Short mmCIF file of C-alpha atoms and ligand atoms in Angstrom, two decimals:
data_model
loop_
_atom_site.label_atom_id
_atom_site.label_comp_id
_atom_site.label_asym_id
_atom_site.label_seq_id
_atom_site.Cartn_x
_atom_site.Cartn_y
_atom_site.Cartn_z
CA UNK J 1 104.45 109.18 229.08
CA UNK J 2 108.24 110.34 228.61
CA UNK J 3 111.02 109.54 231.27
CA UNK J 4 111.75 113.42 231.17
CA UNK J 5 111.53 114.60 234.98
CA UNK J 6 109.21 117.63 235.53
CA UNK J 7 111.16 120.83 235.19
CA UNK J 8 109.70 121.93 238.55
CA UNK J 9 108.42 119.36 241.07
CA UNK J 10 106.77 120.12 244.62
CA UNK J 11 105.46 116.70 246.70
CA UNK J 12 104.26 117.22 249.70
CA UNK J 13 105.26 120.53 250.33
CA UNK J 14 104.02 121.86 254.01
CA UNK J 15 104.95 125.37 255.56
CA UNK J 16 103.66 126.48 258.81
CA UNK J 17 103.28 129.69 260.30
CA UNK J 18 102.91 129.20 263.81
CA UNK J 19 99.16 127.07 263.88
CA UNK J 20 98.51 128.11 260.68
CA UNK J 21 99.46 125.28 257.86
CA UNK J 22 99.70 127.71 255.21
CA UNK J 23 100.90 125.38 252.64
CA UNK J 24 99.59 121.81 253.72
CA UNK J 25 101.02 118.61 251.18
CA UNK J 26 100.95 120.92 248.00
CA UNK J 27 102.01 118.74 245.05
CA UNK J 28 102.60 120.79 241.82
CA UNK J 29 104.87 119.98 238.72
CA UNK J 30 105.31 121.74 235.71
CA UNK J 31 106.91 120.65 232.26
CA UNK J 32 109.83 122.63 230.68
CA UNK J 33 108.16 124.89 228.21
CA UNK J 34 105.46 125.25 229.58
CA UNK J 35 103.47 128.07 231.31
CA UNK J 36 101.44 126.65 235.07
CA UNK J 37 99.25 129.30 236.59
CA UNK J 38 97.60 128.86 240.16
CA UNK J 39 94.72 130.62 240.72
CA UNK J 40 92.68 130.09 244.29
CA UNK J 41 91.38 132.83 246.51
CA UNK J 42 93.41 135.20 248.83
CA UNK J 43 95.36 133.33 251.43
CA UNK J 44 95.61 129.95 249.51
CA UNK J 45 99.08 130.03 249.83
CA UNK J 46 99.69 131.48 245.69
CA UNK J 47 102.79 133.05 246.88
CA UNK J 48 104.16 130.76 249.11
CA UNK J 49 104.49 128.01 246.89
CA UNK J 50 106.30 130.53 244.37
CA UNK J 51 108.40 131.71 247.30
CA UNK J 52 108.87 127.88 248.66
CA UNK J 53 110.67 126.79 245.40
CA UNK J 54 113.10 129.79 245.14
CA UNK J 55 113.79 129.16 248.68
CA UNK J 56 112.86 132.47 250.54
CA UNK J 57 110.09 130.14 252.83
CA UNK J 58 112.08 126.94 253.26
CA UNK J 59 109.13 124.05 254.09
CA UNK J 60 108.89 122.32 257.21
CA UNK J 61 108.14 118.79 254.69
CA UNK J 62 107.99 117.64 251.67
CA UNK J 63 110.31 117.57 248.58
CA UNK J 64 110.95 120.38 245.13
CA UNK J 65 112.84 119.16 242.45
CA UNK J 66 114.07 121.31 239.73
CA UNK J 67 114.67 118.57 236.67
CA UNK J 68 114.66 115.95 238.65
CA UNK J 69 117.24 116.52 241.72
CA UNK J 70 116.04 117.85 244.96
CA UNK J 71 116.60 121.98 245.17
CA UNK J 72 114.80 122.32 248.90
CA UNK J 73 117.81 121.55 250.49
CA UNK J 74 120.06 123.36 248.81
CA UNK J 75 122.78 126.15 250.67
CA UNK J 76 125.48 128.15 249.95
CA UNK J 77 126.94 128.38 246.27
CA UNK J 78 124.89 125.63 245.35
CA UNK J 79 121.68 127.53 246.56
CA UNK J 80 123.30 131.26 244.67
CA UNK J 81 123.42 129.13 241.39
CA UNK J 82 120.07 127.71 241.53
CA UNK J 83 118.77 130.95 242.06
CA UNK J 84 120.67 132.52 239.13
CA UNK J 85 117.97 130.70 236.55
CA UNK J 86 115.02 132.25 237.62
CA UNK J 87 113.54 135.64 236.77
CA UNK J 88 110.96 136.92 240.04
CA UNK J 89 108.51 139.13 239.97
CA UNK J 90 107.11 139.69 243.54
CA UNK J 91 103.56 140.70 244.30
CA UNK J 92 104.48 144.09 245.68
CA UNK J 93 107.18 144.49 242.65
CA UNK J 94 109.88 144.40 245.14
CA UNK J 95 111.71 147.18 243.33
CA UNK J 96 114.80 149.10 244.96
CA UNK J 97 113.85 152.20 245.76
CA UNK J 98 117.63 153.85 245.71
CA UNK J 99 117.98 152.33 242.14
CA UNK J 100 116.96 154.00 239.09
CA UNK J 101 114.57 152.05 237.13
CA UNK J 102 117.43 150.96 234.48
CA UNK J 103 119.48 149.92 237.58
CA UNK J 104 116.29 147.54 238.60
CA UNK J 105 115.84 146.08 235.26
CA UNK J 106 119.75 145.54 234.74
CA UNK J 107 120.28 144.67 238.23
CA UNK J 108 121.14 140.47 237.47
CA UNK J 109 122.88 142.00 234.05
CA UNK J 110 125.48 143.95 235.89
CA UNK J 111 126.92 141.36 237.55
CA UNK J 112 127.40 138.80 234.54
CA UNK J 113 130.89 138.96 234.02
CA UNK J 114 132.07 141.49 231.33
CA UNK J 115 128.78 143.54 231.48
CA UNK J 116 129.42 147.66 230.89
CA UNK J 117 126.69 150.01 232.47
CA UNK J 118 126.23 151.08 229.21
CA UNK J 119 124.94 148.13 227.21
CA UNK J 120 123.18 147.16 230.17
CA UNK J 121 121.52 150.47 230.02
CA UNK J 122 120.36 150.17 226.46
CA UNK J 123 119.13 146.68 227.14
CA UNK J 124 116.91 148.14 229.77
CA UNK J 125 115.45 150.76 227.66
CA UNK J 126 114.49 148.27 225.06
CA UNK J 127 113.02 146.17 227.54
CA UNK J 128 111.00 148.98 228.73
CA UNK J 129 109.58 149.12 225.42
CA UNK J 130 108.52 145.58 225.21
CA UNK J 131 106.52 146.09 229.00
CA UNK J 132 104.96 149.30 227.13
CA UNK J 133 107.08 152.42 228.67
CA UNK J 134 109.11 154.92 227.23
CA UNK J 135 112.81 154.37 227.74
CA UNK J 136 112.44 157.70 229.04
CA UNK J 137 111.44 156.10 232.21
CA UNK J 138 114.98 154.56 232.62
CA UNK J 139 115.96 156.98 234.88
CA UNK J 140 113.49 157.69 236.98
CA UNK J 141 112.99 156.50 239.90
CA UNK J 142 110.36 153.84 241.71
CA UNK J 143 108.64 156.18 243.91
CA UNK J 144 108.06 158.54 240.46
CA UNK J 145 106.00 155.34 239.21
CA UNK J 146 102.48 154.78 238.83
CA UNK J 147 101.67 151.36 240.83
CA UNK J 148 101.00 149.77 237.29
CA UNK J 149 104.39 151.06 236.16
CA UNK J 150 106.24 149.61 238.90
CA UNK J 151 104.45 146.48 238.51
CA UNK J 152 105.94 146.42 234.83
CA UNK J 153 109.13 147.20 235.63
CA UNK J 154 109.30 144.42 238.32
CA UNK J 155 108.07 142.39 234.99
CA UNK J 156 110.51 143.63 232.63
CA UNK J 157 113.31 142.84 235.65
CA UNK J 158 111.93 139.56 235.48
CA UNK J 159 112.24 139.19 231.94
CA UNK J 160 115.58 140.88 231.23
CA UNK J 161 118.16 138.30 230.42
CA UNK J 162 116.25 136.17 228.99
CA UNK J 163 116.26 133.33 232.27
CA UNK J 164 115.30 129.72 231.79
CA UNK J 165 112.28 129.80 234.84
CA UNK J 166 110.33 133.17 235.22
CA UNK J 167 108.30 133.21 238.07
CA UNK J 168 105.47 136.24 238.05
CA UNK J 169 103.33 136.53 241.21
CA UNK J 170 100.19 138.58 239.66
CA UNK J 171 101.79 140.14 236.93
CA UNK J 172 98.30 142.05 235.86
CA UNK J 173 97.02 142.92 238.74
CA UNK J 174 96.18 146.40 239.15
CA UNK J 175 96.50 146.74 234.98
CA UNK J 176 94.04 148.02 232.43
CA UNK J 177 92.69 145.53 230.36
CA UNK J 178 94.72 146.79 227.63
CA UNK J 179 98.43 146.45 229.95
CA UNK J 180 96.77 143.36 230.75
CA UNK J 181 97.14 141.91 227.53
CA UNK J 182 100.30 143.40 226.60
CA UNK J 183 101.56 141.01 229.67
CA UNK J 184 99.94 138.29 229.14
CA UNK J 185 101.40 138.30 225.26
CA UNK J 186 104.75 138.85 226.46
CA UNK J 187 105.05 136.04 228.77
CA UNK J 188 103.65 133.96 226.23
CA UNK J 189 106.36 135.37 223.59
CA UNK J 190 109.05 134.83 226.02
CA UNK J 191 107.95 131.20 227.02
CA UNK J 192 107.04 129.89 223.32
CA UNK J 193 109.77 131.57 221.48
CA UNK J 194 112.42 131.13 224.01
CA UNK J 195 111.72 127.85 225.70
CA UNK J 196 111.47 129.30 229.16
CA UNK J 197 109.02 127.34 231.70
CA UNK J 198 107.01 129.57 233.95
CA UNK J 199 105.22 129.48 237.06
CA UNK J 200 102.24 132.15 237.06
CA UNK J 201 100.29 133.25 240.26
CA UNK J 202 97.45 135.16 239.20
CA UNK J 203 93.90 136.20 240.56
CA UNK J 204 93.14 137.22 236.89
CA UNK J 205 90.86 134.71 235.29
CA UNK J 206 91.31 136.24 232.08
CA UNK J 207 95.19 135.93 232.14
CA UNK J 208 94.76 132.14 233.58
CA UNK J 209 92.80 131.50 230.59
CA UNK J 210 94.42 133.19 228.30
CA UNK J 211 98.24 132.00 228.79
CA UNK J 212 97.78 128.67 230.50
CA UNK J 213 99.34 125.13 229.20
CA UNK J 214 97.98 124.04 233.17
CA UNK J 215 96.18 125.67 235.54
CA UNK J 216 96.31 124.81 239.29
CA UNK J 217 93.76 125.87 241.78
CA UNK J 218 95.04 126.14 245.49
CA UNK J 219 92.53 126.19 248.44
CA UNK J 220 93.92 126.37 252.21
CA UNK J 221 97.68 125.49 251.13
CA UNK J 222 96.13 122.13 248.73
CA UNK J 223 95.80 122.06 245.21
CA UNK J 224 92.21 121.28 244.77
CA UNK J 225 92.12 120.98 241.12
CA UNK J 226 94.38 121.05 237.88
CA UNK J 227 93.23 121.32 234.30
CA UNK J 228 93.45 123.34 230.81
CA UNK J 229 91.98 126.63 230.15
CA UNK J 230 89.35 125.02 227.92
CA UNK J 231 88.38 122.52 231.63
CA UNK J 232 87.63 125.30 233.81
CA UNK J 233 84.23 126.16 231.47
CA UNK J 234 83.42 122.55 232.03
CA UNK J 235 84.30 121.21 235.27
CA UNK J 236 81.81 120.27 237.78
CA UNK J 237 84.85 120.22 240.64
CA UNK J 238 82.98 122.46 243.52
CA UNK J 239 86.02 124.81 244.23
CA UNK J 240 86.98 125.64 240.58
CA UNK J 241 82.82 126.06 239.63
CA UNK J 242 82.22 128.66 242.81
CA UNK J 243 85.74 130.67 242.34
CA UNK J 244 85.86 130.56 238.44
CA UNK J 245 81.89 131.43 238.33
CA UNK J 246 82.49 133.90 241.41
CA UNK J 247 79.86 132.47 243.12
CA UNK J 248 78.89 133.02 247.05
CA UNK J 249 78.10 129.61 247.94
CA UNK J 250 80.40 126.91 247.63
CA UNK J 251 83.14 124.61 249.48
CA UNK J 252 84.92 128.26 250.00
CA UNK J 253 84.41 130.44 253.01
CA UNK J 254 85.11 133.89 252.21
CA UNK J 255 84.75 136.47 255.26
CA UNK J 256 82.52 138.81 254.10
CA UNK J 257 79.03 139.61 254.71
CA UNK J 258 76.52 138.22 252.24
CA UNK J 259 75.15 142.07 251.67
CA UNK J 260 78.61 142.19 249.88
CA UNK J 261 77.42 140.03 247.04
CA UNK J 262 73.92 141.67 246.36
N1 ADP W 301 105.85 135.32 256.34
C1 ADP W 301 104.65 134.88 256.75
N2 ADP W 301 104.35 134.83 258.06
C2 ADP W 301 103.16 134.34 258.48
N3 ADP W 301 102.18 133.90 257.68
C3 ADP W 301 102.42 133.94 256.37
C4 ADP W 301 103.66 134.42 255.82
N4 ADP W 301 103.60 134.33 254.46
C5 ADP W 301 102.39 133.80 254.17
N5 ADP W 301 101.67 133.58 255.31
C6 ADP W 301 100.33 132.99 255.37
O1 ADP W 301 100.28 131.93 254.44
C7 ADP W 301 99.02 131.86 253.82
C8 ADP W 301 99.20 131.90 252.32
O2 ADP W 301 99.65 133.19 251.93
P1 ADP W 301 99.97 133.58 250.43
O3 ADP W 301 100.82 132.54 249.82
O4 ADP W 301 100.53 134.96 250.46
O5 ADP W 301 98.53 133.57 249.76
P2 ADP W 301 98.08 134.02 248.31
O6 ADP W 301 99.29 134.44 247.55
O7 ADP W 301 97.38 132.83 247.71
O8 ADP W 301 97.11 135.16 248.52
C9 ADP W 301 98.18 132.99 254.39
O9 ADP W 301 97.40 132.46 255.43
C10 ADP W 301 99.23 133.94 254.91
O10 ADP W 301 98.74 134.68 255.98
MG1 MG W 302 99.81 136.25 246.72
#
């Protein structure tokens, strides 16, 4: 055990949506360095939690501490600066559609004092190259992308600048196996080499197992189980077993029909 506080820290954390407890006394931490995903099925409240730390949901309870010093209740310049360390990738890429795709990646860039639109620009190219595009892409625009290329530019937003937290909500969904990879090697890269922490939401098993220091499994706004990659062959926990094994019976509900499964 070290006295080093958890670089991210959520106790308790609840968020309602009318009757719906969407996030009901999550508790999550992750070390600096250090790569959590959280798997769970659709509607376990993946996003939220991602969303709840940055401060787009605010909680109705609970506390989130970012190295040891509550962030939940943070406003104002306080809140602006907090926000500045993290790199976000959103589900739906959240890309700005009037922006050319340079404009997206550099978007944090051009506002760091000193930056020119021109070294900004070559910065994006090159970190087109490193989510697999040409820098011929740089000016283009979002609705001229593929859905898989938007979803890498969001990632190579994320990325650019090199910020301490990256947060990527399902970073290879909707990618080839290949892309897939490609991903999952770069956010290693950038957490091992650069000593970034990163918070993960993924319904990829392979990328959970593949980039994981801790994976998290949500199930109706809970966390209903935490281990390693090498655990989730091995555990006998209900949830994990039935969603890692993709099984039809289990603690989980899904709303389908059962002719779905034969
Ligand atoms: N802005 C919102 N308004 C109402 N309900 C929401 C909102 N955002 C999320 N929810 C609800 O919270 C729950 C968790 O959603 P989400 O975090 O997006 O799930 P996941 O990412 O695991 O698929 C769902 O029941 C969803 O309908
Ligand atoms: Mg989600």
């Amino acid at each position: 055990m070290s006295d080093t506080p958890a670089k991210i820290k959520m106790t308790g954390v609840e968020k309602r949506f009318g009757a719906n407890k969407a996030l009901d006394g999550l508790d999550l931490s992750v070390n600096a360095g250090e790569i959590l995903t959280l798997i769970g099925p659709s509607g376990s409240g993946k996003s939220l939690a991602l969303k709840s730390i940055v401060g787009l949901e605010r909680p109705n309870g609970g506390t989130i501490e970012l190295d040891g010093a509550r962030v939940d209740t943070l406003r104002g310049e306080a809140y602006d600066e907090f926000l500045k360390q993290f790199g976000i990738l959103f589900q739906r890429s959240g890309l700005f559609d009037g922006l050319p795709v340079w404009e997206n990646i550099g978007f944090r860039l051009l506002q760091l004092p000193g930056a020119t639109r021109k070294a900004v620009r070559e910065q994006a190219a090159e970190t087109l190259r490193s989510v697999g595009l040409s820098p011929d892409a740089a000016d283009l625009f979002p609705a001229e992308l593929s859905g898989g290329m938007q979803k890498r530019v969001g990632i190579a937003r994320a990325l650019a600048g090199n910020p301490p937290i990256l947060f990527l909500d399902e970073p290879t969904a909707g990618l080839d196996p290949i892309m897939s990879n490609v991903i999952n090697n770069l956010v290693l890269e950038n957490v091992r080499s650069l000593g970034s922490t990163a918070i993960v939401a993924t319904s990829n098993l392979v990328t959970a197992s593949r980039i994981s220091d801790k994976i998290v499994m949500l199930h109706e706004g809970r966390s209903v189980w935490a281990g390693t990659p090498d655990e989730t062959t091995t555990s006998d926990n209900p949830y994990l077993y039935q969603f890692w094994n993709k099984k039809k019976d289990g603690p989980i509900k899904m709303p389908v029909s059962s002719m779905a499964f034969q």
